[in-house]
Short mmCIF file of C-alpha atoms in Angstrom, two decimals:
data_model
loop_
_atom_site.label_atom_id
_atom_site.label_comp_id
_atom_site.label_asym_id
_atom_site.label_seq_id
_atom_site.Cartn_x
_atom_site.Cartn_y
_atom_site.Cartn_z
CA UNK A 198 75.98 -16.45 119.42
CA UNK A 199 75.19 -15.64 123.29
CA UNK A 200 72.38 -18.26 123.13
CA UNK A 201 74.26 -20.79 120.69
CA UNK A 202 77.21 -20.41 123.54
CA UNK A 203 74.92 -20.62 126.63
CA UNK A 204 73.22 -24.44 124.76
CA UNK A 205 77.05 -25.46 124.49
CA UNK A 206 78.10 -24.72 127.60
CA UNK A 207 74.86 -26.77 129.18
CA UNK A 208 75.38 -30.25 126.87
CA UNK A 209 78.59 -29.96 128.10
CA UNK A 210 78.15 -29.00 131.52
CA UNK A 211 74.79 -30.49 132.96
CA UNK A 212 72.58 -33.78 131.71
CA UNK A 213 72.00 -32.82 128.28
CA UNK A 214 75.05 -35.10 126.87
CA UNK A 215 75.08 -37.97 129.22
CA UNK A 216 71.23 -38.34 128.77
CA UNK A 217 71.80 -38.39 125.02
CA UNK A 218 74.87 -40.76 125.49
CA UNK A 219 72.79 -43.38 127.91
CA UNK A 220 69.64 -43.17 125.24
CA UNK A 221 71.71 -44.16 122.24
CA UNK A 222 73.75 -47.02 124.25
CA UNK A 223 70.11 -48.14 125.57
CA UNK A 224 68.68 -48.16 121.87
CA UNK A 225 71.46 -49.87 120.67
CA UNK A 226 70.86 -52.85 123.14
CA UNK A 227 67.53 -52.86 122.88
CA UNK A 228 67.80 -53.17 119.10
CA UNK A 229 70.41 -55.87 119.11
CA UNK A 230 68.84 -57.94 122.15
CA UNK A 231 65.45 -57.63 119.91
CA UNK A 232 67.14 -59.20 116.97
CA UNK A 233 68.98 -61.70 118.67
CA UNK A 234 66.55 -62.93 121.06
CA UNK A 235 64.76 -64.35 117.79
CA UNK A 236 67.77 -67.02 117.15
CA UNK A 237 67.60 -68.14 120.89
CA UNK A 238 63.98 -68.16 121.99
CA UNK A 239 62.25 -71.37 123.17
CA UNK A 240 58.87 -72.45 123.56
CA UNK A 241 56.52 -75.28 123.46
CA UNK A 242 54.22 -74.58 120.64
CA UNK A 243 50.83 -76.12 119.53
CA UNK A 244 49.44 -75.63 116.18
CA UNK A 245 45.82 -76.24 114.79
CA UNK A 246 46.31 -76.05 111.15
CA UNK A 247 42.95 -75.63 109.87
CA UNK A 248 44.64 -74.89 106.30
CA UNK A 249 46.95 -77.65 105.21
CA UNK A 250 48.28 -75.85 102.26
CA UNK A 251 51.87 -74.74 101.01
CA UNK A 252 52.12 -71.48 102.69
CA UNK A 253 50.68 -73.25 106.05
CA UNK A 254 53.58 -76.05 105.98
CA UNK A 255 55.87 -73.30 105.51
CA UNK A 256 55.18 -71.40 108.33
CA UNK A 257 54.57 -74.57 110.95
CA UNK A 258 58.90 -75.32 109.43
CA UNK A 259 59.30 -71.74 110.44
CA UNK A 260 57.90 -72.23 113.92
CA UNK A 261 60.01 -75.34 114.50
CA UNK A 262 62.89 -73.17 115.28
CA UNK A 263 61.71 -71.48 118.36
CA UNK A 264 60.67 -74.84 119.90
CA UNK A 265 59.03 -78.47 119.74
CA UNK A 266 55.96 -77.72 117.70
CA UNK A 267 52.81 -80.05 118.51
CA UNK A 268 50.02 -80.39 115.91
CA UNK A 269 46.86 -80.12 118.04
CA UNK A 270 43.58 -81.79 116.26
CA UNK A 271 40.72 -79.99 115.54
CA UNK A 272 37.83 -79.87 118.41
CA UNK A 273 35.07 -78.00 119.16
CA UNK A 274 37.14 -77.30 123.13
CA UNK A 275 39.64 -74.67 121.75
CA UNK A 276 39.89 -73.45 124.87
CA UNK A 277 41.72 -76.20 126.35
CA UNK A 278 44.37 -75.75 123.30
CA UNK A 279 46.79 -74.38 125.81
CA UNK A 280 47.18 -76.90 127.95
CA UNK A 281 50.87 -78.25 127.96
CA UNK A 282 51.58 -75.38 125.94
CA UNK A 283 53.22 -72.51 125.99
CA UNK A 284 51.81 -70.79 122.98
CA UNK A 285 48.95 -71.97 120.60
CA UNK A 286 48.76 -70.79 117.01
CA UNK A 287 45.71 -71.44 115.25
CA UNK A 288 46.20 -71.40 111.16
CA UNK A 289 42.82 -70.08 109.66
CA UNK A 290 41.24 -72.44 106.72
CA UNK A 291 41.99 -71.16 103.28
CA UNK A 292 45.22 -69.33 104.52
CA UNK A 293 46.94 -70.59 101.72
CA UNK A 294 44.26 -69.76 99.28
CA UNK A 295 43.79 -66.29 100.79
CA UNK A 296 47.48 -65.26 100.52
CA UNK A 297 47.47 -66.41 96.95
CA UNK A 298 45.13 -64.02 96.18
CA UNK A 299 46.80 -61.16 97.92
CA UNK A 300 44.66 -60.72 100.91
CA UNK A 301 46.18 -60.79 104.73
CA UNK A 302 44.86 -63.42 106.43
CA UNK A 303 45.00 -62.94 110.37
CA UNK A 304 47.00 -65.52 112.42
CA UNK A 305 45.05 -66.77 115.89
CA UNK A 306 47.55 -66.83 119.02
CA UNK A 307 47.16 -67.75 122.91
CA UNK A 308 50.09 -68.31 125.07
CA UNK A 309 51.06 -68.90 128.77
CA UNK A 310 52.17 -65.64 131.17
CA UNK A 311 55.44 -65.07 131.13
CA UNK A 312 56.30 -67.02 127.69
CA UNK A 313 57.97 -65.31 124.93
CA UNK A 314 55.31 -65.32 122.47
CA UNK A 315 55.05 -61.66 121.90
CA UNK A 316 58.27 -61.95 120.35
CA UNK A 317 57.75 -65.24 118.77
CA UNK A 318 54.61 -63.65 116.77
CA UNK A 319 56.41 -61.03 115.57
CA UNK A 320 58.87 -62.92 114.21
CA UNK A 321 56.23 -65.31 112.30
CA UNK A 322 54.27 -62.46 111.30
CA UNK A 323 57.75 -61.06 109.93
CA UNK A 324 58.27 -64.56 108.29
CA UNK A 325 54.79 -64.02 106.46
CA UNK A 326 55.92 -60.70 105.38
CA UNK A 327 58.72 -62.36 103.28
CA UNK A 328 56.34 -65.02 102.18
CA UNK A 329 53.92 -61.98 100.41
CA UNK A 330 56.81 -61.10 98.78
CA UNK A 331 57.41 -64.11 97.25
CA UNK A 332 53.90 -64.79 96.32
CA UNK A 333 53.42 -61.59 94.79
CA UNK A 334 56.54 -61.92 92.78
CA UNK A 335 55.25 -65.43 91.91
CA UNK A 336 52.45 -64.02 89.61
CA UNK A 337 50.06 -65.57 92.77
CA UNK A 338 50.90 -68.67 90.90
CA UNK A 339 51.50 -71.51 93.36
CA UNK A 340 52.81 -73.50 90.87
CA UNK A 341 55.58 -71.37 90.77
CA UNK A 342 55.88 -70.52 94.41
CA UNK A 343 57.79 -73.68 95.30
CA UNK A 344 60.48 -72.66 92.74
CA UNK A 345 60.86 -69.78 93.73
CA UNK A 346 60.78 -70.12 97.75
CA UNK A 347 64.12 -72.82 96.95
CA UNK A 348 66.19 -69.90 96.12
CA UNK A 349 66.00 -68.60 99.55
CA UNK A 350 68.87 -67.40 100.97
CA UNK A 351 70.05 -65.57 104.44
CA UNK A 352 69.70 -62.38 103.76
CA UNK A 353 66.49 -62.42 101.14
CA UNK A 354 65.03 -64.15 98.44
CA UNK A 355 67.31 -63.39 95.15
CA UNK A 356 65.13 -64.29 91.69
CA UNK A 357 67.06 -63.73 88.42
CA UNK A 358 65.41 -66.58 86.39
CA UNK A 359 62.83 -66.43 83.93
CA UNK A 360 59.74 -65.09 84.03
CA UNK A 361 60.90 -62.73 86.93
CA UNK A 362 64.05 -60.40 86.00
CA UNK A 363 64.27 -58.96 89.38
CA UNK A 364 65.80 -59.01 92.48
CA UNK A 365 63.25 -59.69 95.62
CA UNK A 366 64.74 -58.69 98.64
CA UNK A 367 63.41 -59.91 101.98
CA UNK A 368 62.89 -56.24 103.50
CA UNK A 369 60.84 -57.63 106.44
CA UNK A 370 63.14 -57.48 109.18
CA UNK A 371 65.14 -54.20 108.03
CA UNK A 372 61.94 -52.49 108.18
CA UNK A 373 61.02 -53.76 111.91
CA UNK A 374 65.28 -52.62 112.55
CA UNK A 375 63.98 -49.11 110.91
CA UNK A 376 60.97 -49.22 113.02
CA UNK A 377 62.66 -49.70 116.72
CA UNK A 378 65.16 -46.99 115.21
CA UNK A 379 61.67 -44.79 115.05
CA UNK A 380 61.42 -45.38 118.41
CA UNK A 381 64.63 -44.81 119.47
CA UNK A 382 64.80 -41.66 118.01
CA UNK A 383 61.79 -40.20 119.30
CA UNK A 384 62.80 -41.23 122.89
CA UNK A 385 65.83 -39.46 122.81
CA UNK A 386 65.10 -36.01 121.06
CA UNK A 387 61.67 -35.81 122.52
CA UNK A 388 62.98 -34.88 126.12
CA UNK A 389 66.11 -32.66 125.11
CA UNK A 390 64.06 -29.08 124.46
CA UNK A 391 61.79 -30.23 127.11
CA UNK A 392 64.93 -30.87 129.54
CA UNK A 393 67.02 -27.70 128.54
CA UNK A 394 63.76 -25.39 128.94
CA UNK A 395 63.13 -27.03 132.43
CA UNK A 396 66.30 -26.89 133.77
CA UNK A 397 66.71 -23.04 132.70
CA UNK A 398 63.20 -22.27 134.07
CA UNK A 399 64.49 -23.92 137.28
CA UNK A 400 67.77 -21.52 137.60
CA UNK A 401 65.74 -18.47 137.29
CA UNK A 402 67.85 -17.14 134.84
CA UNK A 403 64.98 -16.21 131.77
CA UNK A 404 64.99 -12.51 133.29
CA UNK A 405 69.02 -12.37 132.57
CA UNK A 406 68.89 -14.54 129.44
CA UNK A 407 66.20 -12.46 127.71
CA UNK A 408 67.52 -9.15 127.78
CA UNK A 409 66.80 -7.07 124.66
CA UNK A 410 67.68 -8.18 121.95
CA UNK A 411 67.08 -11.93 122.62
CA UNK A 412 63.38 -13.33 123.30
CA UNK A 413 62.30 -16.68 123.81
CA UNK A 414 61.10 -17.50 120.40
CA UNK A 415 64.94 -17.11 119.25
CA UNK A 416 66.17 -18.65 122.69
CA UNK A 417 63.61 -21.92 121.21
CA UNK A 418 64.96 -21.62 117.66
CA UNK A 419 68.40 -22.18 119.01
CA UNK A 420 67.91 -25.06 120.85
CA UNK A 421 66.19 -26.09 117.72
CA UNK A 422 69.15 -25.75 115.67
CA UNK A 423 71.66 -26.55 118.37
CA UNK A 424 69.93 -30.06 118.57
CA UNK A 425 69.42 -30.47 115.05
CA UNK A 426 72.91 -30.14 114.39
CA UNK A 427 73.19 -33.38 117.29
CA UNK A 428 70.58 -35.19 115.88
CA UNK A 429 72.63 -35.06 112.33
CA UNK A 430 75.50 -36.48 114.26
CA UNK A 431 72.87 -39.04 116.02
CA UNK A 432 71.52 -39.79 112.26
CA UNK A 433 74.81 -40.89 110.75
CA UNK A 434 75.63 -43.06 113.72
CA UNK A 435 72.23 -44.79 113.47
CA UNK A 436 72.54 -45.11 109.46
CA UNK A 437 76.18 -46.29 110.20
CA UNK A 438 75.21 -48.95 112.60
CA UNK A 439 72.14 -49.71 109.72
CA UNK A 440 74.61 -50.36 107.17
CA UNK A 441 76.82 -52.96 109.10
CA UNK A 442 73.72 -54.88 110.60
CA UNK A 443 71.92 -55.12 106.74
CA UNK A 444 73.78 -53.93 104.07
CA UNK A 445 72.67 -55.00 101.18
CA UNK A 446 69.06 -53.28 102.25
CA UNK A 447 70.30 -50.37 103.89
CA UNK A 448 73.16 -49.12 101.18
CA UNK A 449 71.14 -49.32 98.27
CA UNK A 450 68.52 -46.57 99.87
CA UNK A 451 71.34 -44.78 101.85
CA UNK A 452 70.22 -41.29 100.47
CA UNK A 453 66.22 -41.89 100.73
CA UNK A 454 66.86 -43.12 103.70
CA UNK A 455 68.55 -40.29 105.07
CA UNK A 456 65.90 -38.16 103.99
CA UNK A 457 63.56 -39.67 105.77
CA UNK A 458 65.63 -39.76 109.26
CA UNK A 459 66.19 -36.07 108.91
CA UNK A 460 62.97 -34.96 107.85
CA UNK A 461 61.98 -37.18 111.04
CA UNK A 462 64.56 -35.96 113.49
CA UNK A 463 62.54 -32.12 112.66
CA UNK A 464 59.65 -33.34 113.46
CA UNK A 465 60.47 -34.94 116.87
CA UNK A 466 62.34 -31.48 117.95
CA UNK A 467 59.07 -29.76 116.73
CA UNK A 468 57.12 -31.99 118.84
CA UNK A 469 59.81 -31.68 122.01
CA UNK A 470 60.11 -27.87 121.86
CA UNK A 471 56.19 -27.39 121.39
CA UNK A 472 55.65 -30.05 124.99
CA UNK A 473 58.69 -27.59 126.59
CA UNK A 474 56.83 -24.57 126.35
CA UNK A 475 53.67 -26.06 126.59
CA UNK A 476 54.55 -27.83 130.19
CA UNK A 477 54.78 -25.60 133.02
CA UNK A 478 56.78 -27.92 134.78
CA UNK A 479 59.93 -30.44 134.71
CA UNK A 480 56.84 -33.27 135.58
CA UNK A 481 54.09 -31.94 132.52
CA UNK A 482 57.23 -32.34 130.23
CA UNK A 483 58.02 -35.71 131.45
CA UNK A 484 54.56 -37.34 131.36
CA UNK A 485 53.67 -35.63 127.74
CA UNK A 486 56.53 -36.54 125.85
CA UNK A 487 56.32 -40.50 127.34
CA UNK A 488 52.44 -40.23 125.97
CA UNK A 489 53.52 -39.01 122.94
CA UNK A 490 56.91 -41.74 122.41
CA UNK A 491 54.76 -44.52 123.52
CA UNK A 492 51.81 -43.10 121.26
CA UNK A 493 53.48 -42.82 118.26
CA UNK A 494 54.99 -45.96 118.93
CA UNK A 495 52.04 -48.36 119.16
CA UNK A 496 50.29 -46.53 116.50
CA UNK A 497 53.11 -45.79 113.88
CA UNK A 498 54.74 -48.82 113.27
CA UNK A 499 57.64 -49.25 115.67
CA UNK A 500 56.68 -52.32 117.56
CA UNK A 501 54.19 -54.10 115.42
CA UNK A 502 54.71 -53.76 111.07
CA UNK A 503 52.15 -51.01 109.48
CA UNK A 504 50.48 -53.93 107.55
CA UNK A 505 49.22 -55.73 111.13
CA UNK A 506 47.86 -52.91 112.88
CA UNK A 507 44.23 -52.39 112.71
CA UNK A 508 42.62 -49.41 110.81
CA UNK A 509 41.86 -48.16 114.34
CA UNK A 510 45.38 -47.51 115.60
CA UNK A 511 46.70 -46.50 111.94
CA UNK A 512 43.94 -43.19 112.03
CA UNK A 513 46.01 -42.12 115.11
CA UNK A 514 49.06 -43.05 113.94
CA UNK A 515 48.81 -40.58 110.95
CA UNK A 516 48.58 -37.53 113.50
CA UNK A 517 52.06 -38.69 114.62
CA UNK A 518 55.68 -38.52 112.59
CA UNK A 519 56.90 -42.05 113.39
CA UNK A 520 53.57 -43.86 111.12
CA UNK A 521 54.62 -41.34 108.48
CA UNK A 522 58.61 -42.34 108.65
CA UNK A 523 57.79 -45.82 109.01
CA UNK A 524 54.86 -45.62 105.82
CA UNK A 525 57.64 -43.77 104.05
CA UNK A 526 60.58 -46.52 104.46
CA UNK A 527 58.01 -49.31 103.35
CA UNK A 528 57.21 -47.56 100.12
CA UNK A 529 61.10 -46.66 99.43
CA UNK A 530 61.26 -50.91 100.24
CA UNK A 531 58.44 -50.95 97.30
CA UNK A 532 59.92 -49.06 95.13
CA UNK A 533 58.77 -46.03 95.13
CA UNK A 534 60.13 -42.81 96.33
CA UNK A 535 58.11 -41.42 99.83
CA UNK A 536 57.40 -38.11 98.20
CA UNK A 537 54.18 -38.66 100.75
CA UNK A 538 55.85 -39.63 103.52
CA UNK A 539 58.68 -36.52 103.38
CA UNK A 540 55.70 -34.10 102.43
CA UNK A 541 53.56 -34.50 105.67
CA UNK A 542 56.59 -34.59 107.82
CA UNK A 543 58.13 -31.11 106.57
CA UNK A 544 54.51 -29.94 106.91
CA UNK A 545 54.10 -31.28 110.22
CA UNK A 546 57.62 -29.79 111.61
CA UNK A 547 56.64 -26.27 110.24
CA UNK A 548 53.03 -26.49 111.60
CA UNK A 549 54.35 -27.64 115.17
CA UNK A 550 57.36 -25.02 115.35
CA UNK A 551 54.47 -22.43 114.10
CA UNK A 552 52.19 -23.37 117.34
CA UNK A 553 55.41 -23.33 119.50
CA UNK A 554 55.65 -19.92 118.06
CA UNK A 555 52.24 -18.82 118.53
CA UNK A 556 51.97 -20.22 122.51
CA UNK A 557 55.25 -18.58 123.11
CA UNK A 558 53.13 -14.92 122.08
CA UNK A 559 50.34 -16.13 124.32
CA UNK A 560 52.46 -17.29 127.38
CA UNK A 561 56.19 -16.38 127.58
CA UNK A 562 58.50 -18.05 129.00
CA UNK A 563 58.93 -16.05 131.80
CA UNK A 564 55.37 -15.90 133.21
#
């Protein structure tokens, strides 16, 4: 209870809560400015469509609305594609052919400094992702692709005719949602063991603190717990904002869902209290657990969907919690439960919290 009283007493008292408070209202903008920026953007885009199939004319109408779309002709000078432009996409041959037999064809894109085409490529690359979806629940059968693409709606493709007795849900933008939330997440409970450790080891006050029967590895554990207890709190909000953003994908999974945000938020307290008594100083801390955020980030599926990355990144990523959270809310999106997913991150938070435990016999705190 003396240590559970002393971690109150400091959110309360010193930066532990406002930090927390200023990460969540950050995520939350960041999150909503992400998803509206995609109905406002505007661009001048060029596009060599080497293709000229269904899937091809689909995606040049999809382009349309972030801008006046120019089809360039083909020539041998691709390099002076970008003039007048702001971004060029280049639409490989056989795209069409190659998506109807469920391969991922790669999409070609240049664009001006300064333009938003990062953002603009996402959101194609998103637009393909619901385009699989329908192909695959097409059979691959582009006969019966146009059919069923007419029954799009906002929020998904819904397909309760015959041959197809299910309901296709266009998943592709909850996941990327999910995936910033990954990001979020491991921003803010990455620094708060890190941050409390630091600040104590800055007072001097380990000698007082650690007097028999308390040692560090229980002083650890309780700011384990302590922020565990937040990060529930901090799951719930982010599940409630979920819900009201994309219902009908988020309520449906609510308790998988959950498990995977939990099993997550372990992990990135394992990983914070492990840097905390790891670092030796308030500036170690800071500039390992922004490797590790941005890290997991780039390599786990938080900025850019699983299915783009390259093989390269995803081997890294699979050292890190956020690939396995976001691998884990794609197959609960495929129907499957992330047995997987929730495996490797319990394993992970026990391994990491058994290191902490082991450094902590090596090098106390107070040395």
């Amino acid at each position: 209870m003396v240590l559970f009283r002393h971690v109150a007493k400091r959110m309360l008292r010193k930066k532990g809560l406002w930090v927390f408070t200023f990460v969540a209202m950050f995520g939350f903008a960041l999150v909503l400015s992400f998803f509206n920026s995609t109905s406002t953007l505007s661009a001048s885009i060029g596009i060599l469509d080497r293709d000229g199939g269904i899937l091809a004319e689909r995606l040049i109408a999809e382009a349309e609305r972030f801008g006046p779309v120019t089809r360039i002709e083909t020539t041998a000078e691709e390099d002076t594609f970008l003039e007048g432009q702001d971004i060029v996409l280049v639409i490989p041959e056989r795209f069409t052919e190659a998506m109807f037999q469920g391969k991922t064809p790669k999409l070609a894109f240049s664009a001006t400094e300064g333009s938003d085409a990062a953002l603009i490529e996402q959101a194609l690359n998103a637009h393909l992702s619901r385009e699989r979806q329908l192909v695959i629940a097409s059979g691959y059968d582009e006969t019966d692709f146009p059919t069923l693409a007419e029954r799009e709606t906002e929020r998904g493709y819904t397909i309760s005719s015959e041959p197809f007795q299910e309901s296709v849900t266009t998943t592709a933008r909850t996941q990327a949602f999910l995936g910033l939330l990954s990001f979020v997440m491991m921003s803010a409970f990455l620094q708060f063991i890190p941050l409390f450790v630091a600040d104590d080891r800055d007072e001097l006050i380990y000698a007082r603190l650690f007097a028999a029967p308390i040692t560090p590895r229980r002083y650890v554990g309780s700011l384990a717990l302590s922020f565990f207890a937040v990060g529930l709190f901090y799951v719930l909000m982010l599940l409630a904002f979920s819900s009201v953003l994309y219902a009908d994908d988020i309520i449906e999974h609510l308790p998988v869902l959950s498990l995977l945000f939990i099993t997550y938020l372990g992990s990135c307290l394992a990983i914070g209290a492990l840097i905390a008594v790891a670092a030796s100083n308030r500036e170690k801390a800071n500039i390992w657990q922004i490797s590790v955020t941005m890290a997991a980030a780039i390599t786990g599926g938080a900025f850019i969907a699983l299915t783009w990355l390259p093989d390269s990144l995803k081997v890294v990523g699979r050292l890190l919690p956020t690939y396995w959270f976001n691998a884990g809310v794609a197959d609960m999106y495929a129907g499957r439960f992330p047995l997987l997913s929730l495996t490797v991150l319990v394993v992970m938070t026990l391994v990491l919290f058994a290191v902490t435990v082991l450094f902590l016999k090596r090098k106390p705190l107070t040395t």
